[in-house]
Amino acid sequence: MKNILIVAPTERENKNIRLAIERKGGQLKNRYAVAFSGIGKAAAAATITRYLLQAEQPYDMVVVIGYAAGTLGFHQGDIVMPNRVQYHDADIPEGFIPEVSDARALCGSDDVMVFTGDSFVNAKSVAEIKQRFSVEKAIFDMEIGAIAIACEMANNTPVLAVKVISDVPEDGHTELSYDEFANTYLDFTPLLDKIESFNL
């Protein structure tokens, strides 16, 4: 049995994953704690650092769950487990501050980059990010990059991200599309099943 810390950035995500864990009950093969981190890099890094340093038993893995925007090729409801993360809003010359600007590995099985930044993305910013980093397919969030750095600095705890696509800005989706999707996609059992089936 693995000791896993699940990170939920928003109140909705926190509620949804807790209900999924409750519904599964004794069927779960892992032991879970859930951290409600709040939104953005600073809140996420601070929350994770506190949980890692105060844990009575070390966590075998940190898992970030919830909603994420995606590029064209993704559809609302797709579940993605990206294998690397990088800040998209660190405007630093290449190689100058690699501990901030470089990509970091995640445990996910999908060959997809998740870009983290302290802003919602839209069609214009997604196009700029794709061009700047020479990628066609990616997802976007506001916490995973900071969580990966915090886990690396604290004790090298592995990080897995399990995200459901809530909106595709290049397809005309806006923050209202995200909100509408998040109000209807409430059952996080599929995300929990992905975590349960993952072999660390």
Short mmCIF file of C-alpha atoms in Angstrom, two decimals, residues 64 68-69 71 74 80-88 101-117 129-130 133-141 143-149 152 159-163 198:
data_model
loop_
_atom_site.label_atom_id
_atom_site.label_comp_id
_atom_site.label_asym_id
_atom_site.label_seq_id
_atom_site.Cartn_x
_atom_site.Cartn_y
_atom_site.Cartn_z
CA VAL A 64 -1.95 16.74 -8.75
CA ALA A 68 -6.72 21.79 -17.26
CA ALA A 69 -6.88 23.58 -20.58
CA THR A 71 -4.44 22.53 -27.18
CA PHE A 74 -7.71 17.40 -26.96
CA VAL A 80 -4.24 13.29 -19.48
CA MET A 81 -1.20 12.15 -17.48
CA PRO A 82 1.64 14.37 -18.81
CA ASN A 83 5.27 13.24 -18.53
CA ARG A 84 6.93 16.65 -18.11
CA VAL A 85 6.24 20.16 -16.85
CA GLN A 86 7.69 23.61 -17.53
CA TYR A 87 6.84 27.20 -16.66
CA HIS A 88 5.48 29.15 -19.61
CA SER A 101 13.31 27.66 -16.62
CA ASP A 102 14.08 24.00 -17.39
CA ALA A 103 11.45 21.31 -17.84
CA ARG A 104 11.05 18.67 -15.15
CA ALA A 105 10.02 15.05 -15.48
CA LEU A 106 6.66 13.83 -14.22
CA CYS A 107 5.58 10.23 -13.75
CA GLY A 108 2.81 10.34 -16.35
CA SER A 109 2.65 7.98 -19.31
CA ASP A 110 1.42 10.50 -21.89
CA ASP A 111 4.06 12.20 -24.04
CA VAL A 112 2.66 15.63 -23.26
CA MET A 113 4.09 18.78 -21.68
CA VAL A 114 2.06 20.63 -19.08
CA PHE A 115 2.85 24.33 -19.01
CA THR A 116 2.38 26.10 -15.69
CA GLY A 117 1.81 29.82 -15.27
CA ILE A 129 3.39 29.36 -26.06
CA LYS A 130 3.27 26.70 -28.78
CA PHE A 133 8.47 26.23 -27.12
CA SER A 134 8.02 24.52 -30.53
CA VAL A 135 5.21 22.22 -29.41
CA GLU A 136 1.90 21.33 -31.02
CA LYS A 137 0.25 19.46 -28.18
CA ALA A 138 0.23 20.55 -24.53
CA ILE A 139 -1.97 21.19 -21.52
CA PHE A 140 -1.98 24.17 -19.17
CA ASP A 141 -2.37 24.64 -15.42
CA GLU A 143 0.31 24.75 -10.05
CA ILE A 144 2.12 21.63 -11.30
CA GLY A 145 5.47 23.29 -12.12
CA ALA A 146 5.73 24.80 -8.64
CA ILE A 147 4.69 21.54 -7.00
CA ALA A 148 7.36 19.63 -8.96
CA ILE A 149 10.04 22.08 -7.80
CA GLU A 152 12.32 18.05 -5.76
CA VAL A 159 5.03 13.76 -8.94
CA LEU A 160 2.16 12.49 -11.06
CA ALA A 161 -0.44 14.75 -12.70
CA VAL A 162 -3.89 13.42 -13.62
CA LYS A 163 -5.86 16.14 -15.35
CA PHE A 198 -0.60 3.55 -11.70
#
